[in-house]
């Protein structure tokens, strides 16, 4: 079933001729008018291929597609994850008791209780009340997890690194032995706390790495030390206990916490330890404020709704295959990767909620890198390539702990990139700039412009602004899943690869194609 939004997009886009130069010429206030402020952030969508009638049509279509009922199902705790019969109540993880009219009260209570246990543990580690087997305080905390049990905490720890005042956070995710080895080189067993982060407590990479560090701790400090140096964050506390982690160090979270939506839950323990619970609470507060905006703002002034509709507009109206995330903040280096899982694992789907094949393109490829580095890597394609790649620029007004003059230079680049993507430079303008003698280069130099982008403006990269930004993208994903009529909260596509890897690990030489079998022989022959 293709929602009304897709039908509307297909009919509107057929005759729509986007022209950003013309749009801005027609309305000198477009930049201000097509911007929305919320949670102290500003979202400028003026450099997108939209007009007021287009925005009105798309928001009307979303409403006609049953938007209000869809939001109600999400917030009330219905099993919106229809294939796993689970709710998706990540908003409850950052809600306060007074939010019970918006989000399931039971979920809010459960989340608060789980968080309280984590906070107490984090405070004990930070204060030295909880120490290692040899009585020394923990100076380092290692989060072993992958996917949503890694990407959120990793990204937040880097983004908020100026606020780290506790044990240093390290992250091991990859099965590649180099990952654990390189991290362990930096650590001493006596002063290292290991967090095994795994919702299922069944992910091979995580359990393999956790077992390695378990041996590392036991070899250095004795078997009994494991109980002092390990904690687990999981929806399967039974499995964590079987691994040898004592109950008091196992931090549960509900099965309605999706992996890619879990940083706000016990999975955020590494952040509570490294940053301190108050800073973690500020992150939650920022996300909560965006939740309120998402649940209350009129659709045409609702940032996540606009983000979601714009993405579907390009994907289904103009066949755009990818979307670039361009944070002009070095400490948001992991933000594109975090959004890759959030968006591509949520909406990279080929069947509708009822299991029938979709009749529309779904999630685009999400990619990106920090500016200004991207300008020296892939912006050439963004400006003069033959594909249109809508982009999100993320800019902060103030540096956190560096000089403002440099920060202003950084922001000039961000705004310049968005400006020239939108308005380009014609061949004639190029000749006017570089002179007739260079006219033979005019076609090479010309930039077509008319390339759309969003501009996020944050006051600074602080906990509240980051929380609000993250929540906005979570809600964007939900908006798009409603437009596409798909389940944003399961991920069956990753199971087949896991079972194939298990078959190959069985040693059965007949497994796989001739290519795989030949590769296995080659690797075996070349292994030392
Ligand atoms: O990639 C599949 C996936 O299940 C993700 O959804 C999840 O975040 C990741 O693997 C890790 O899962 P777990 O937290 O259960 O170890």
PDB file of N, CA, C and O in Angstrom, residues 425-493:
ATOM      1  N   UNK A 425      27.270  28.936 -10.045  1.00  0.00           N
ATOM      2  CA  UNK A 425      27.880  30.014 -10.834  1.00  0.00           C
ATOM      3  C   UNK A 425      27.761  29.615 -12.310  1.00  0.00           C
ATOM      4  O   UNK A 425      28.235  28.547 -12.705  1.00  0.00           O
ATOM      5  N   UNK A 426      27.098  30.451 -13.094  1.00  0.00           N
ATOM      6  CA  UNK A 426      26.891  30.136 -14.505  1.00  0.00           C
ATOM      7  C   UNK A 426      28.211  30.327 -15.263  1.00  0.00           C
ATOM      8  O   UNK A 426      29.170  30.922 -14.741  1.00  0.00           O
ATOM      9  N   UNK A 427      28.229  29.840 -16.493  1.00  0.00           N
ATOM     10  CA  UNK A 427      29.430  30.030 -17.319  1.00  0.00           C
ATOM     11  C   UNK A 427      29.700  31.512 -17.529  1.00  0.00           C
ATOM     12  O   UNK A 427      30.840  31.985 -17.421  1.00  0.00           O
ATOM     13  N   UNK A 428      28.647  32.260 -17.769  1.00  0.00           N
ATOM     14  CA  UNK A 428      28.832  33.717 -17.994  1.00  0.00           C
ATOM     15  C   UNK A 428      29.394  34.371 -16.740  1.00  0.00           C
ATOM     16  O   UNK A 428      30.339  35.184 -16.809  1.00  0.00           O
ATOM     17  N   UNK A 429      28.875  33.973 -15.597  1.00  0.00           N
ATOM     18  CA  UNK A 429      29.383  34.542 -14.337  1.00  0.00           C
ATOM     19  C   UNK A 429      30.840  34.137 -14.138  1.00  0.00           C
ATOM     20  O   UNK A 429      31.658  34.912 -13.655  1.00  0.00           O
ATOM     21  N   UNK A 430      31.138  32.917 -14.567  1.00  0.00           N
ATOM     22  CA  UNK A 430      32.522  32.445 -14.431  1.00  0.00           C
ATOM     23  C   UNK A 430      33.465  33.288 -15.290  1.00  0.00           C
ATOM     24  O   UNK A 430      34.546  33.702 -14.839  1.00  0.00           O
ATOM     25  N   UNK A 431      33.041  33.590 -16.508  1.00  0.00           N
ATOM     26  CA  UNK A 431      33.882  34.420 -17.391  1.00  0.00           C
ATOM     27  C   UNK A 431      34.035  35.810 -16.804  1.00  0.00           C
ATOM     28  O   UNK A 431      35.120  36.397 -16.780  1.00  0.00           O
ATOM     29  N   UNK A 432      32.946  36.313 -16.232  1.00  0.00           N
ATOM     30  CA  UNK A 432      33.004  37.662 -15.631  1.00  0.00           C
ATOM     31  C   UNK A 432      33.998  37.697 -14.487  1.00  0.00           C
ATOM     32  O   UNK A 432      34.709  38.685 -14.272  1.00  0.00           O
ATOM     33  N   UNK A 433      34.103  36.584 -13.784  1.00  0.00           N
ATOM     34  CA  UNK A 433      35.013  36.535 -12.631  1.00  0.00           C
ATOM     35  C   UNK A 433      36.454  36.316 -13.089  1.00  0.00           C
ATOM     36  O   UNK A 433      37.381  36.991 -12.652  1.00  0.00           O
ATOM     37  N   UNK A 434      36.632  35.377 -14.024  1.00  0.00           N
ATOM     38  CA  UNK A 434      38.002  34.977 -14.365  1.00  0.00           C
ATOM     39  C   UNK A 434      38.517  35.622 -15.645  1.00  0.00           C
ATOM     40  O   UNK A 434      39.671  35.443 -16.015  1.00  0.00           O
ATOM     41  N   UNK A 435      37.619  36.318 -16.388  1.00  0.00           N
ATOM     42  CA  UNK A 435      38.090  37.038 -17.586  1.00  0.00           C
ATOM     43  C   UNK A 435      37.970  36.196 -18.853  1.00  0.00           C
ATOM     44  O   UNK A 435      37.947  34.963 -18.806  1.00  0.00           O
ATOM     45  N   UNK A 436      37.907  36.904 -19.987  1.00  0.00           N
ATOM     46  CA  UNK A 436      37.722  36.252 -21.279  1.00  0.00           C
ATOM     47  C   UNK A 436      38.846  35.252 -21.564  1.00  0.00           C
ATOM     48  O   UNK A 436      38.650  34.217 -22.179  1.00  0.00           O
ATOM     49  N   UNK A 437      40.017  35.587 -21.068  1.00  0.00           N
ATOM     50  CA  UNK A 437      41.167  34.706 -21.390  1.00  0.00           C
ATOM     51  C   UNK A 437      40.959  33.310 -20.825  1.00  0.00           C
ATOM     52  O   UNK A 437      41.572  32.341 -21.256  1.00  0.00           O
ATOM     53  N   UNK A 438      40.068  33.228 -19.869  1.00  0.00           N
ATOM     54  CA  UNK A 438      39.842  31.911 -19.252  1.00  0.00           C
ATOM     55  C   UNK A 438      38.502  31.331 -19.684  1.00  0.00           C
ATOM     56  O   UNK A 438      38.008  30.363 -19.126  1.00  0.00           O
ATOM     57  N   UNK A 439      37.927  31.940 -20.732  1.00  0.00           N
ATOM     58  CA  UNK A 439      36.570  31.504 -21.109  1.00  0.00           C
ATOM     59  C   UNK A 439      36.551  30.042 -21.545  1.00  0.00           C
ATOM     60  O   UNK A 439      35.535  29.368 -21.447  1.00  0.00           O
ATOM     61  N   UNK A 440      37.725  29.516 -21.994  1.00  0.00           N
ATOM     62  CA  UNK A 440      37.725  28.095 -22.397  1.00  0.00           C
ATOM     63  C   UNK A 440      37.508  27.172 -21.206  1.00  0.00           C
ATOM     64  O   UNK A 440      37.194  26.000 -21.350  1.00  0.00           O
ATOM     65  N   UNK A 441      37.664  27.744 -20.001  1.00  0.00           N
ATOM     66  CA  UNK A 441      37.442  26.929 -18.801  1.00  0.00           C
ATOM     67  C   UNK A 441      36.047  27.152 -18.207  1.00  0.00           C
ATOM     68  O   UNK A 441      35.682  26.539 -17.207  1.00  0.00           O
ATOM     69  N   UNK A 442      35.309  28.036 -18.822  1.00  0.00           N
ATOM     70  CA  UNK A 442      34.029  28.448 -18.210  1.00  0.00           C
ATOM     71  C   UNK A 442      33.124  27.246 -17.922  1.00  0.00           C
ATOM     72  O   UNK A 442      32.566  27.117 -16.829  1.00  0.00           O
ATOM     73  N   UNK A 443      33.049  26.339 -18.894  1.00  0.00           N
ATOM     74  CA  UNK A 443      32.120  25.202 -18.664  1.00  0.00           C
ATOM     75  C   UNK A 443      32.666  24.287 -17.582  1.00  0.00           C
ATOM     76  O   UNK A 443      31.926  23.660 -16.825  1.00  0.00           O
ATOM     77  N   UNK A 444      33.996  24.231 -17.470  1.00  0.00           N
ATOM     78  CA  UNK A 444      34.594  23.391 -16.423  1.00  0.00           C
ATOM     79  C   UNK A 444      34.391  24.023 -15.038  1.00  0.00           C
ATOM     80  O   UNK A 444      34.264  23.324 -14.046  1.00  0.00           O
ATOM     81  N   UNK A 445      34.403  25.331 -15.044  1.00  0.00           N
ATOM     82  CA  UNK A 445      34.311  26.037 -13.756  1.00  0.00           C
ATOM     83  C   UNK A 445      32.857  26.201 -13.290  1.00  0.00           C
ATOM     84  O   UNK A 445      32.571  26.265 -12.112  1.00  0.00           O
ATOM     85  N   UNK A 446      31.933  26.267 -14.219  1.00  0.00           N
ATOM     86  CA  UNK A 446      30.538  26.559 -13.840  1.00  0.00           C
ATOM     87  C   UNK A 446      30.010  25.519 -12.866  1.00  0.00           C
ATOM     88  O   UNK A 446      30.284  24.321 -12.992  1.00  0.00           O
ATOM     89  N   UNK A 447      29.265  25.977 -11.894  1.00  0.00           N
ATOM     90  CA  UNK A 447      28.562  25.089 -10.944  1.00  0.00           C
ATOM     91  C   UNK A 447      27.065  25.295 -11.153  1.00  0.00           C
ATOM     92  O   UNK A 447      26.582  26.413 -11.011  1.00  0.00           O
ATOM     93  N   UNK A 448      26.337  24.254 -11.464  1.00  0.00           N
ATOM     94  CA  UNK A 448      24.914  24.406 -11.803  1.00  0.00           C
ATOM     95  C   UNK A 448      24.068  24.933 -10.647  1.00  0.00           C
ATOM     96  O   UNK A 448      23.033  25.534 -10.851  1.00  0.00           O
ATOM     97  N   UNK A 449      24.516  24.698  -9.428  1.00  0.00           N
ATOM     98  CA  UNK A 449      23.705  25.130  -8.285  1.00  0.00           C
ATOM     99  C   UNK A 449      22.402  24.357  -8.246  1.00  0.00           C
ATOM    100  O   UNK A 449      22.298  23.241  -8.764  1.00  0.00           O
ATOM    101  N   UNK A 450      21.406  24.946  -7.603  1.00  0.00           N
ATOM    102  CA  UNK A 450      20.094  24.320  -7.440  1.00  0.00           C
ATOM    103  C   UNK A 450      20.186  22.989  -6.718  1.00  0.00           C
ATOM    104  O   UNK A 450      19.391  22.080  -6.943  1.00  0.00           O
ATOM    105  N   UNK A 451      21.179  22.879  -5.894  1.00  0.00           N
ATOM    106  CA  UNK A 451      21.423  21.646  -5.113  1.00  0.00           C
ATOM    107  C   UNK A 451      20.986  21.905  -3.673  1.00  0.00           C
ATOM    108  O   UNK A 451      21.509  22.791  -3.012  1.00  0.00           O
ATOM    109  N   UNK A 452      20.009  21.111  -3.204  1.00  0.00           N
ATOM    110  CA  UNK A 452      19.319  21.428  -1.950  1.00  0.00           C
ATOM    111  C   UNK A 452      20.082  21.022  -0.696  1.00  0.00           C
ATOM    112  O   UNK A 452      20.830  20.049  -0.695  1.00  0.00           O
ATOM    113  N   UNK A 453      19.841  21.795   0.351  1.00  0.00           N
ATOM    114  CA  UNK A 453      20.420  21.420   1.650  1.00  0.00           C
ATOM    115  C   UNK A 453      19.617  22.025   2.785  1.00  0.00           C
ATOM    116  O   UNK A 453      18.942  23.046   2.618  1.00  0.00           O
ATOM    117  N   UNK A 454      19.699  21.360   3.933  1.00  0.00           N
ATOM    118  CA  UNK A 454      19.160  21.893   5.189  1.00  0.00           C
ATOM    119  C   UNK A 454      20.313  22.523   5.932  1.00  0.00           C
ATOM    120  O   UNK A 454      21.463  22.107   5.789  1.00  0.00           O
ATOM    121  N   UNK A 455      19.992  23.491   6.768  1.00  0.00           N
ATOM    122  CA  UNK A 455      21.013  24.104   7.609  1.00  0.00           C
ATOM    123  C   UNK A 455      20.539  24.069   9.057  1.00  0.00           C
ATOM    124  O   UNK A 455      19.524  24.671   9.399  1.00  0.00           O
ATOM    125  N   UNK A 456      21.273  23.277   9.862  1.00  0.00           N
ATOM    126  CA  UNK A 456      21.016  23.242  11.307  1.00  0.00           C
ATOM    127  C   UNK A 456      21.927  24.276  11.956  1.00  0.00           C
ATOM    128  O   UNK A 456      23.133  24.271  11.711  1.00  0.00           O
ATOM    129  N   UNK A 457      21.361  25.122  12.808  1.00  0.00           N
ATOM    130  CA  UNK A 457      22.169  26.058  13.596  1.00  0.00           C
ATOM    131  C   UNK A 457      21.955  25.742  15.073  1.00  0.00           C
ATOM    132  O   UNK A 457      20.809  25.741  15.562  1.00  0.00           O
ATOM    133  N   UNK A 458      23.053  25.403  15.774  1.00  0.00           N
ATOM    134  CA  UNK A 458      23.007  25.090  17.198  1.00  0.00           C
ATOM    135  C   UNK A 458      23.762  26.179  17.939  1.00  0.00           C
ATOM    136  O   UNK A 458      24.753  26.707  17.418  1.00  0.00           O
ATOM    137  N   UNK A 459      23.403  26.502  19.163  1.00  0.00           N
ATOM    138  CA  UNK A 459      24.153  27.518  19.921  1.00  0.00           C
ATOM    139  C   UNK A 459      25.590  27.077  20.180  1.00  0.00           C
ATOM    140  O   UNK A 459      26.534  27.828  20.020  1.00  0.00           O
ATOM    141  N   UNK A 460      25.743  25.804  20.550  1.00  0.00           N
ATOM    142  CA  UNK A 460      27.062  25.172  20.677  1.00  0.00           C
ATOM    143  C   UNK A 460      26.830  23.670  20.770  1.00  0.00           C
ATOM    144  O   UNK A 460      25.697  23.212  20.937  1.00  0.00           O
ATOM    145  N   UNK A 461      27.888  22.881  20.638  1.00  0.00           N
ATOM    146  CA  UNK A 461      27.737  21.425  20.709  1.00  0.00           C
ATOM    147  C   UNK A 461      27.739  21.014  22.187  1.00  0.00           C
ATOM    148  O   UNK A 461      28.716  20.500  22.715  1.00  0.00           O
ATOM    149  N   UNK A 462      26.584  21.294  22.830  1.00  0.00           N
ATOM    150  CA  UNK A 462      26.461  20.955  24.253  1.00  0.00           C
ATOM    151  C   UNK A 462      25.451  19.826  24.426  1.00  0.00           C
ATOM    152  O   UNK A 462      24.782  19.438  23.464  1.00  0.00           O
ATOM    153  N   UNK A 463      25.317  19.270  25.636  1.00  0.00           N
ATOM    154  CA  UNK A 463      24.448  18.093  25.815  1.00  0.00           C
ATOM    155  C   UNK A 463      23.017  18.305  25.358  1.00  0.00           C
ATOM    156  O   UNK A 463      22.423  17.475  24.674  1.00  0.00           O
ATOM    157  N   UNK A 464      22.430  19.446  25.715  1.00  0.00           N
ATOM    158  CA  UNK A 464      21.022  19.670  25.349  1.00  0.00           C
ATOM    159  C   UNK A 464      20.845  19.753  23.838  1.00  0.00           C
ATOM    160  O   UNK A 464      19.930  19.146  23.261  1.00  0.00           O
ATOM    161  N   UNK A 465      21.732  20.506  23.186  1.00  0.00           N
ATOM    162  CA  UNK A 465      21.589  20.665  21.731  1.00  0.00           C
ATOM    163  C   UNK A 465      21.797  19.329  21.028  1.00  0.00           C
ATOM    164  O   UNK A 465      21.080  18.990  20.082  1.00  0.00           O
ATOM    165  N   UNK A 466      22.752  18.535  21.515  1.00  0.00           N
ATOM    166  CA  UNK A 466      23.006  17.231  20.899  1.00  0.00           C
ATOM    167  C   UNK A 466      21.810  16.310  21.092  1.00  0.00           C
ATOM    168  O   UNK A 466      21.366  15.631  20.156  1.00  0.00           O
ATOM    169  N   UNK A 467      21.263  16.305  22.289  1.00  0.00           N
ATOM    170  CA  UNK A 467      20.096  15.454  22.547  1.00  0.00           C
ATOM    171  C   UNK A 467      18.930  15.818  21.654  1.00  0.00           C
ATOM    172  O   UNK A 467      18.259  14.948  21.081  1.00  0.00           O
ATOM    173  N   UNK A 468      18.702  17.109  21.499  1.00  0.00           N
ATOM    174  CA  UNK A 468      17.595  17.557  20.639  1.00  0.00           C
ATOM    175  C   UNK A 468      17.835  17.167  19.187  1.00  0.00           C
ATOM    176  O   UNK A 468      16.924  16.693  18.486  1.00  0.00           O
ATOM    177  N   UNK A 469      19.083  17.329  18.731  1.00  0.00           N
ATOM    178  CA  UNK A 469      19.419  16.979  17.344  1.00  0.00           C
ATOM    179  C   UNK A 469      19.198  15.493  17.093  1.00  0.00           C
ATOM    180  O   UNK A 469      18.597  15.101  16.084  1.00  0.00           O
ATOM    181  N   UNK A 470      19.659  14.668  18.013  1.00  0.00           N
ATOM    182  CA  UNK A 470      19.514  13.207  17.863  1.00  0.00           C
ATOM    183  C   UNK A 470      18.053  12.813  17.814  1.00  0.00           C
ATOM    184  O   UNK A 470      17.619  12.035  16.971  1.00  0.00           O
ATOM    185  N   UNK A 471      17.262  13.396  18.723  1.00  0.00           N
ATOM    186  CA  UNK A 471      15.834  13.050  18.779  1.00  0.00           C
ATOM    187  C   UNK A 471      15.128  13.480  17.497  1.00  0.00           C
ATOM    188  O   UNK A 471      14.232  12.789  17.006  1.00  0.00           O
ATOM    189  N   UNK A 472      15.550  14.604  16.933  1.00  0.00           N
ATOM    190  CA  UNK A 472      14.935  15.069  15.679  1.00  0.00           C
ATOM    191  C   UNK A 472      15.109  14.018  14.584  1.00  0.00           C
ATOM    192  O   UNK A 472      14.166  13.699  13.850  1.00  0.00           O
ATOM    193  N   UNK A 473      16.294  13.436  14.504  1.00  0.00           N
ATOM    194  CA  UNK A 473      16.532  12.411  13.465  1.00  0.00           C
ATOM    195  C   UNK A 473      15.770  11.123  13.780  1.00  0.00           C
ATOM    196  O   UNK A 473      15.292  10.424  12.895  1.00  0.00           O
ATOM    197  N   UNK A 474      15.645  10.783  15.057  1.00  0.00           N
ATOM    198  CA  UNK A 474      14.836   9.600  15.415  1.00  0.00           C
ATOM    199  C   UNK A 474      13.406   9.786  14.925  1.00  0.00           C
ATOM    200  O   UNK A 474      12.804   8.884  14.337  1.00  0.00           O
ATOM    201  N   UNK A 475      12.870  10.996  15.133  1.00  0.00           N
ATOM    202  CA  UNK A 475      11.479  11.224  14.734  1.00  0.00           C
ATOM    203  C   UNK A 475      11.352  11.349  13.222  1.00  0.00           C
ATOM    204  O   UNK A 475      10.338  10.935  12.632  1.00  0.00           O
ATOM    205  N   UNK A 476      12.392  11.871  12.572  1.00  0.00           N
ATOM    206  CA  UNK A 476      12.399  11.908  11.092  1.00  0.00           C
ATOM    207  C   UNK A 476      12.211  10.498  10.551  1.00  0.00           C
ATOM    208  O   UNK A 476      11.422  10.252   9.633  1.00  0.00           O
ATOM    209  N   UNK A 477      12.941   9.550  11.150  1.00  0.00           N
ATOM    210  CA  UNK A 477      12.874   8.146  10.707  1.00  0.00           C
ATOM    211  C   UNK A 477      11.447   7.625  10.834  1.00  0.00           C
ATOM    212  O   UNK A 477      10.922   6.963   9.926  1.00  0.00           O
ATOM    213  N   UNK A 478      10.796   7.976  11.924  1.00  0.00           N
ATOM    214  CA  UNK A 478       9.422   7.492  12.117  1.00  0.00           C
ATOM    215  C   UNK A 478       8.485   8.108  11.091  1.00  0.00           C
ATOM    216  O   UNK A 478       7.653   7.433  10.483  1.00  0.00           O
ATOM    217  N   UNK A 479       8.635   9.418  10.851  1.00  0.00           N
ATOM    218  CA  UNK A 479       7.802  10.095   9.843  1.00  0.00           C
ATOM    219  C   UNK A 479       7.917   9.372   8.505  1.00  0.00           C
ATOM    220  O   UNK A 479       6.926   9.055   7.842  1.00  0.00           O
ATOM    221  N   UNK A 480       9.155   9.062   8.116  1.00  0.00           N
ATOM    222  CA  UNK A 480       9.355   8.432   6.810  1.00  0.00           C
ATOM    223  C   UNK A 480       8.779   7.020   6.782  1.00  0.00           C
ATOM    224  O   UNK A 480       8.223   6.583   5.771  1.00  0.00           O
ATOM    225  N   UNK A 481       8.862   6.321   7.910  1.00  0.00           N
ATOM    226  CA  UNK A 481       8.302   4.954   7.929  1.00  0.00           C
ATOM    227  C   UNK A 481       6.798   5.008   7.732  1.00  0.00           C
ATOM    228  O   UNK A 481       6.218   4.129   7.086  1.00  0.00           O
ATOM    229  N   UNK A 482       6.158   6.047   8.257  1.00  0.00           N
ATOM    230  CA  UNK A 482       4.701   6.192   8.064  1.00  0.00           C
ATOM    231  C   UNK A 482       4.408   6.503   6.600  1.00  0.00           C
ATOM    232  O   UNK A 482       3.516   5.927   5.988  1.00  0.00           O
ATOM    233  N   UNK A 483       5.224   7.372   5.998  1.00  0.00           N
ATOM    234  CA  UNK A 483       5.020   7.698   4.578  1.00  0.00           C
ATOM    235  C   UNK A 483       5.175   6.451   3.699  1.00  0.00           C
ATOM    236  O   UNK A 483       4.429   6.231   2.757  1.00  0.00           O
ATOM    237  N   UNK A 484       6.172   5.633   4.043  1.00  0.00           N
ATOM    238  CA  UNK A 484       6.455   4.459   3.234  1.00  0.00           C
ATOM    239  C   UNK A 484       5.638   3.236   3.639  1.00  0.00           C
ATOM    240  O   UNK A 484       5.635   2.211   2.947  1.00  0.00           O
ATOM    241  N   UNK A 485       4.947   3.327   4.771  1.00  0.00           N
ATOM    242  CA  UNK A 485       4.132   2.194   5.229  1.00  0.00           C
ATOM    243  C   UNK A 485       4.967   0.991   5.608  1.00  0.00           C
ATOM    244  O   UNK A 485       4.606  -0.151   5.329  1.00  0.00           O
ATOM    245  N   UNK A 486       6.127   1.255   6.244  1.00  0.00           N
ATOM    246  CA  UNK A 486       7.050   0.154   6.593  1.00  0.00           C
ATOM    247  C   UNK A 486       7.301   0.153   8.095  1.00  0.00           C
ATOM    248  O   UNK A 486       6.967   1.086   8.804  1.00  0.00           O
ATOM    249  N   UNK A 487       7.918  -0.925   8.564  1.00  0.00           N
ATOM    250  CA  UNK A 487       8.254  -1.073   9.980  1.00  0.00           C
ATOM    251  C   UNK A 487       9.664  -0.549  10.201  1.00  0.00           C
ATOM    252  O   UNK A 487      10.638  -1.128   9.724  1.00  0.00           O
ATOM    253  N   UNK A 488       9.779   0.552  10.943  1.00  0.00           N
ATOM    254  CA  UNK A 488      11.100   1.163  11.174  1.00  0.00           C
ATOM    255  C   UNK A 488      11.858   0.462  12.286  1.00  0.00           C
ATOM    256  O   UNK A 488      13.011   0.801  12.565  1.00  0.00           O
ATOM    257  N   UNK A 489      11.220  -0.506  12.956  1.00  0.00           N
ATOM    258  CA  UNK A 489      11.799  -0.958  14.225  1.00  0.00           C
ATOM    259  C   UNK A 489      12.278  -2.406  14.222  1.00  0.00           C
ATOM    260  O   UNK A 489      12.651  -2.927  15.278  1.00  0.00           O
ATOM    261  N   UNK A 490      12.291  -3.070  13.075  1.00  0.00           N
ATOM    262  CA  UNK A 490      12.903  -4.403  13.049  1.00  0.00           C
ATOM    263  C   UNK A 490      14.087  -4.377  12.106  1.00  0.00           C
ATOM    264  O   UNK A 490      14.385  -3.344  11.498  1.00  0.00           O
ATOM    265  N   UNK A 491      14.827  -5.515  11.992  1.00  0.00           N
ATOM    266  CA  UNK A 491      16.024  -5.528  11.145  1.00  0.00           C
ATOM    267  C   UNK A 491      16.329  -6.963  10.721  1.00  0.00           C
ATOM    268  O   UNK A 491      17.403  -7.493  10.984  1.00  0.00           O
ATOM    269  N   UNK A 492      15.355  -7.576  10.077  1.00  0.00           N
ATOM    270  CA  UNK A 492      15.521  -8.978   9.672  1.00  0.00           C
ATOM    271  C   UNK A 492      16.639  -9.145   8.653  1.00  0.00           C
ATOM    272  O   UNK A 492      17.229 -10.215   8.538  1.00  0.00           O
ATOM    273  N   UNK A 493      16.964  -8.110   7.946  1.00  0.00           N
ATOM    274  CA  UNK A 493      17.957  -8.219   6.868  1.00  0.00           C
ATOM    275  C   UNK A 493      19.333  -8.592   7.348  1.00  0.00           C
ATOM    276  O   UNK A 493      20.181  -9.011   6.568  1.00  0.00           O
TER     277      UNK A 493
END
